[in-house]
Amino acid sequence: MSIENLNDLYIDMLKDIYYAEKQILKALPKMAKKLGKESKLAVAFEKHCLETEGQIERLEQVFELLDKKAKGKKCDAIEGILTEGDELMKEVECKATLEAGLAAGAQAVEHYEIARYGTLVEWSKLLGYSRAAKLLQETLDQETKTDELLTAMAEKSINQRALEVYREDQVQEAA
Ligand code: FE
Ligand code: FE
Ligand code: FE
């Protein structure tokens, strides 16, 4: 499909985020598993995985409202962000340090989603798709809340634990 106008661009972006959500749905359980059951971040990832299932369904509803087939289009941005997360999981052995890295990586994912859904809500309204706008706004709110939760978790404990491990390493190196 060639993109000739704002409506085409809008459909194209819906396909982009539909693809991205499906990749995120696969990535979240992998990250949770790597962190293990005792990790609160893993619990948050699992919770957001369930929300992501609902977000995918909402996108399918939007495609239906527009009389379009729900179809993804490869999103290079999400591929890149998720590949960085995969690399961290291979490279970082220390659990506390990995948690700090994955919390930051998950925020990069949420920020991408917030950017996309923010635009999609706005364009839905402009194009007169008010029901789609409502559905997409619901998802945008979930992504925003998730981002805020990740910030709170990182600031309250995750970063601190990673910093403590770093300080212990420094003491050991000095000894
Ligand atoms: Fe999402
Ligand atoms: Fe994209
Ligand atoms: Fe999300």
mmCIF file of C-alpha atoms and ligand atoms in Angstrom:
data_model
loop_
_atom_site.group_PDB
_atom_site.id
_atom_site.type_symbol
_atom_site.label_atom_id
_atom_site.label_comp_id
_atom_site.label_asym_id
_atom_site.label_seq_id
_atom_site.Cartn_x
_atom_site.Cartn_y
_atom_site.Cartn_z
ATOM 1 C CA MET A 1 0.000 0.000 0.000
ATOM 2 C CA SER A 2 1.364 3.409 -0.856
ATOM 3 C CA ILE A 3 0.936 6.219 1.631
ATOM 4 C CA GLU A 4 -0.689 9.197 -0.006
ATOM 5 C CA ASN A 5 -2.506 11.002 2.753
ATOM 6 C CA LEU A 6 -2.972 11.333 6.508
ATOM 7 C CA ASN A 7 -5.461 8.466 6.589
ATOM 8 C CA ASP A 8 -2.949 6.138 4.913
ATOM 9 C CA LEU A 9 -0.286 7.299 7.347
ATOM 10 C CA TYR A 10 -2.658 6.601 10.240
ATOM 11 C CA ILE A 11 -3.364 3.033 9.045
ATOM 12 C CA ASP A 12 0.357 2.516 8.514
ATOM 13 C CA MET A 13 1.067 3.594 12.090
ATOM 14 C CA LEU A 14 -1.665 1.297 13.429
ATOM 15 C CA LYS A 15 0.094 -1.584 11.668
ATOM 16 C CA ASP A 16 3.414 -0.473 13.142
ATOM 17 C CA ILE A 17 2.160 -0.491 16.738
ATOM 18 C CA TYR A 18 0.199 -3.726 16.147
ATOM 19 C CA TYR A 19 3.449 -5.394 15.104
ATOM 20 C CA ALA A 20 5.279 -3.790 18.031
ATOM 21 C CA GLU A 21 2.710 -4.952 20.609
ATOM 22 C CA LYS A 22 2.974 -8.523 19.341
ATOM 23 C CA GLN A 23 6.757 -8.427 19.726
ATOM 24 C CA ILE A 24 6.409 -6.930 23.213
ATOM 25 C CA LEU A 25 3.957 -9.700 24.132
ATOM 26 C CA LYS A 26 6.688 -12.238 23.341
ATOM 27 C CA ALA A 27 9.508 -10.294 25.005
ATOM 28 C CA LEU A 28 7.908 -9.566 28.407
ATOM 29 C CA PRO A 29 7.677 -13.200 29.588
ATOM 30 C CA LYS A 30 11.290 -13.803 28.502
ATOM 31 C CA MET A 31 12.477 -10.840 30.575
ATOM 32 C CA ALA A 32 10.343 -11.910 33.548
ATOM 33 C CA LYS A 33 11.704 -15.449 33.382
ATOM 34 C CA LYS A 34 15.288 -14.208 33.255
ATOM 35 C CA LEU A 35 14.779 -12.123 36.414
ATOM 36 C CA GLY A 36 13.071 -14.926 38.320
ATOM 37 C CA LYS A 37 10.119 -15.214 40.657
ATOM 38 C CA GLU A 38 11.575 -13.214 43.529
ATOM 39 C CA SER A 39 11.896 -10.094 41.349
ATOM 40 C CA LYS A 40 9.168 -7.469 41.704
ATOM 41 C CA LEU A 41 10.095 -6.175 38.274
ATOM 42 C CA ALA A 42 9.344 -9.630 36.859
ATOM 43 C CA VAL A 43 5.880 -9.448 38.445
ATOM 44 C CA ALA A 44 5.349 -6.030 36.849
ATOM 45 C CA PHE A 45 6.432 -7.433 33.467
ATOM 46 C CA GLU A 46 3.955 -10.290 33.795
ATOM 47 C CA LYS A 47 1.164 -7.895 34.706
ATOM 48 C CA HIS A 48 1.947 -5.693 31.729
ATOM 49 C CA CYS A 49 2.000 -8.769 29.521
ATOM 50 C CA LEU A 50 -1.674 -9.341 30.389
ATOM 51 C CA GLU A 51 -2.424 -5.680 29.659
ATOM 52 C CA THR A 52 -0.629 -6.062 26.333
ATOM 53 C CA GLU A 53 -3.015 -8.858 25.343
ATOM 54 C CA GLY A 54 -5.884 -6.416 25.893
ATOM 55 C CA GLN A 55 -4.058 -3.719 23.933
ATOM 56 C CA ILE A 56 -3.709 -6.071 20.959
ATOM 57 C CA GLU A 57 -7.427 -6.807 21.154
ATOM 58 C CA ARG A 58 -8.182 -3.092 21.237
ATOM 59 C CA LEU A 59 -6.078 -2.560 18.118
ATOM 60 C CA GLU A 60 -8.020 -5.376 16.423
ATOM 61 C CA GLN A 61 -11.222 -3.555 17.356
ATOM 62 C CA VAL A 62 -9.834 -0.368 15.812
ATOM 63 C CA PHE A 63 -8.975 -2.189 12.578
ATOM 64 C CA GLU A 64 -12.497 -3.588 12.565
ATOM 65 C CA LEU A 65 -14.046 -0.158 13.094
ATOM 66 C CA LEU A 66 -12.076 1.045 10.075
ATOM 67 C CA ASP A 67 -13.039 -2.009 8.006
ATOM 68 C CA LYS A 68 -9.400 -2.972 7.669
ATOM 69 C CA LYS A 69 -7.767 -6.321 8.191
ATOM 70 C CA ALA A 70 -5.686 -6.384 11.380
ATOM 71 C CA LYS A 71 -2.196 -6.673 10.012
ATOM 72 C CA GLY A 72 1.230 -5.774 11.375
ATOM 73 C CA LYS A 73 4.044 -4.018 9.584
ATOM 74 C CA LYS A 74 7.607 -4.559 10.770
ATOM 75 C CA CYS A 75 8.621 -1.907 13.265
ATOM 76 C CA ASP A 76 12.386 -1.445 13.191
ATOM 77 C CA ALA A 77 12.316 0.743 16.292
ATOM 78 C CA ILE A 78 10.796 -1.905 18.576
ATOM 79 C CA GLU A 79 13.009 -4.588 17.056
ATOM 80 C CA GLY A 80 15.998 -2.435 17.982
ATOM 81 C CA ILE A 81 14.873 -1.706 21.530
ATOM 82 C CA LEU A 82 14.029 -5.361 22.185
ATOM 83 C CA THR A 83 17.336 -6.520 20.694
ATOM 84 C CA GLU A 84 19.127 -4.258 23.151
ATOM 85 C CA GLY A 85 17.206 -5.974 25.962
ATOM 86 C CA ASP A 86 18.186 -9.403 24.630
ATOM 87 C CA GLU A 87 21.803 -8.335 24.545
ATOM 88 C CA LEU A 88 21.657 -7.128 28.155
ATOM 89 C CA MET A 89 20.216 -10.482 29.224
ATOM 90 C CA LYS A 90 23.212 -12.202 27.637
ATOM 91 C CA GLU A 91 25.859 -9.760 28.806
ATOM 92 C CA VAL A 92 24.880 -8.861 32.371
ATOM 93 C CA GLU A 93 25.425 -11.591 34.926
ATOM 94 C CA CYS A 94 24.682 -9.643 38.116
ATOM 95 C CA LYS A 95 20.947 -9.829 38.825
ATOM 96 C CA ALA A 96 20.714 -6.402 40.480
ATOM 97 C CA THR A 97 22.557 -4.743 37.592
ATOM 98 C CA LEU A 98 20.428 -6.569 35.023
ATOM 99 C CA GLU A 99 17.288 -5.413 36.808
ATOM 100 C CA ALA A 100 18.398 -1.788 36.506
ATOM 101 C CA GLY A 101 19.169 -2.338 32.821
ATOM 102 C CA LEU A 102 15.892 -4.070 32.027
ATOM 103 C CA ALA A 103 13.833 -1.487 33.919
ATOM 104 C CA ALA A 104 15.488 1.192 31.770
ATOM 105 C CA GLY A 105 14.971 -0.891 28.618
ATOM 106 C CA ALA A 106 11.309 -1.413 29.455
ATOM 107 C CA GLN A 107 10.948 2.348 29.813
ATOM 108 C CA ALA A 108 12.359 2.774 26.309
ATOM 109 C CA VAL A 109 9.606 0.419 25.110
ATOM 110 C CA GLU A 110 6.903 2.360 26.981
ATOM 111 C CA HIS A 111 8.191 5.677 25.651
ATOM 112 C CA TYR A 112 8.015 4.372 22.100
ATOM 113 C CA GLU A 113 4.454 3.202 22.719
ATOM 114 C CA ILE A 114 3.471 6.495 24.352
ATOM 115 C CA ALA A 115 4.808 8.378 21.316
ATOM 116 C CA ARG A 116 2.875 6.151 18.925
ATOM 117 C CA TYR A 117 -0.432 6.064 20.825
ATOM 118 C CA GLY A 118 -0.239 9.800 21.497
ATOM 119 C CA THR A 119 -0.081 10.448 17.765
ATOM 120 C CA LEU A 120 -2.720 7.824 16.973
ATOM 121 C CA VAL A 121 -5.206 9.322 19.456
ATOM 122 C CA GLU A 122 -4.690 12.757 17.965
ATOM 123 C CA TRP A 123 -4.997 11.565 14.365
ATOM 124 C CA SER A 124 -8.084 9.460 15.230
ATOM 125 C CA LYS A 125 -9.788 12.617 16.469
ATOM 126 C CA LEU A 126 -8.714 14.665 13.449
ATOM 127 C CA LEU A 127 -9.916 11.992 11.033
ATOM 128 C CA GLY A 128 -13.248 11.673 12.831
ATOM 129 C CA TYR A 129 -12.727 8.207 14.320
ATOM 130 C CA SER A 130 -13.977 8.995 17.798
ATOM 131 C CA ARG A 131 -14.526 5.375 18.889
ATOM 132 C CA ALA A 132 -11.014 4.467 17.815
ATOM 133 C CA ALA A 133 -9.711 7.514 19.681
ATOM 134 C CA LYS A 134 -11.339 6.264 22.887
ATOM 135 C CA LEU A 135 -9.912 2.772 22.553
ATOM 136 C CA LEU A 136 -6.432 4.069 21.798
ATOM 137 C CA GLN A 137 -6.637 6.558 24.678
ATOM 138 C CA GLU A 138 -7.344 3.651 27.046
ATOM 139 C CA THR A 139 -4.154 1.974 25.917
ATOM 140 C CA LEU A 140 -2.199 5.230 26.080
ATOM 141 C CA ASP A 141 -3.275 5.586 29.722
ATOM 142 C CA GLN A 142 -2.072 2.049 30.480
ATOM 143 C CA GLU A 143 1.302 2.708 28.872
ATOM 144 C CA THR A 144 1.690 5.968 30.783
ATOM 145 C CA LYS A 145 0.864 4.242 34.073
ATOM 146 C CA THR A 146 3.328 1.471 33.315
ATOM 147 C CA ASP A 147 6.048 4.010 32.588
ATOM 148 C CA GLU A 148 5.304 5.753 35.897
ATOM 149 C CA LEU A 149 5.362 2.445 37.770
ATOM 150 C CA LEU A 150 8.751 1.595 36.260
ATOM 151 C CA THR A 151 10.115 5.002 37.270
ATOM 152 C CA ALA A 152 8.833 4.523 40.824
ATOM 153 C CA MET A 153 10.298 1.016 41.089
ATOM 154 C CA ALA A 154 13.657 2.118 39.710
ATOM 155 C CA GLU A 155 13.894 5.139 41.973
ATOM 156 C CA LYS A 156 12.611 3.378 45.075
ATOM 157 C CA SER A 157 14.718 0.216 45.024
ATOM 158 C CA ILE A 158 16.115 -1.137 41.759
ATOM 159 C CA ASN A 159 18.731 1.546 41.113
ATOM 160 C CA GLN A 160 19.734 1.572 44.765
ATOM 161 C CA ARG A 161 20.421 -2.162 44.788
ATOM 162 C CA ALA A 162 22.462 -1.885 41.606
ATOM 163 C CA LEU A 163 24.409 0.994 43.138
ATOM 164 C CA GLU A 164 25.101 -1.061 46.271
ATOM 165 C CA VAL A 165 26.497 -3.915 44.191
ATOM 166 C CA TYR A 166 28.727 -1.427 42.387
ATOM 167 C CA ARG A 167 29.962 -0.028 45.728
ATOM 168 C CA GLU A 168 30.681 -3.543 47.036
ATOM 169 C CA ASP A 169 32.691 -4.220 43.872
ATOM 170 C CA GLN A 170 34.668 -1.026 44.420
ATOM 171 C CA VAL A 171 35.467 -2.029 48.022
ATOM 172 C CA GLN A 172 36.591 -5.472 46.908
ATOM 173 C CA GLU A 173 38.755 -4.025 44.162
ATOM 174 C CA ALA A 174 40.382 -1.661 46.625
ATOM 175 C CA ALA A 175 41.135 -4.458 49.120
HETATM 176 FE FE FE B 1 1.643 -1.893 24.796
HETATM 177 FE FE FE B 2 7.770 1.693 14.431
HETATM 178 FE FE FE B 3 3.510 -1.099 27.207
#
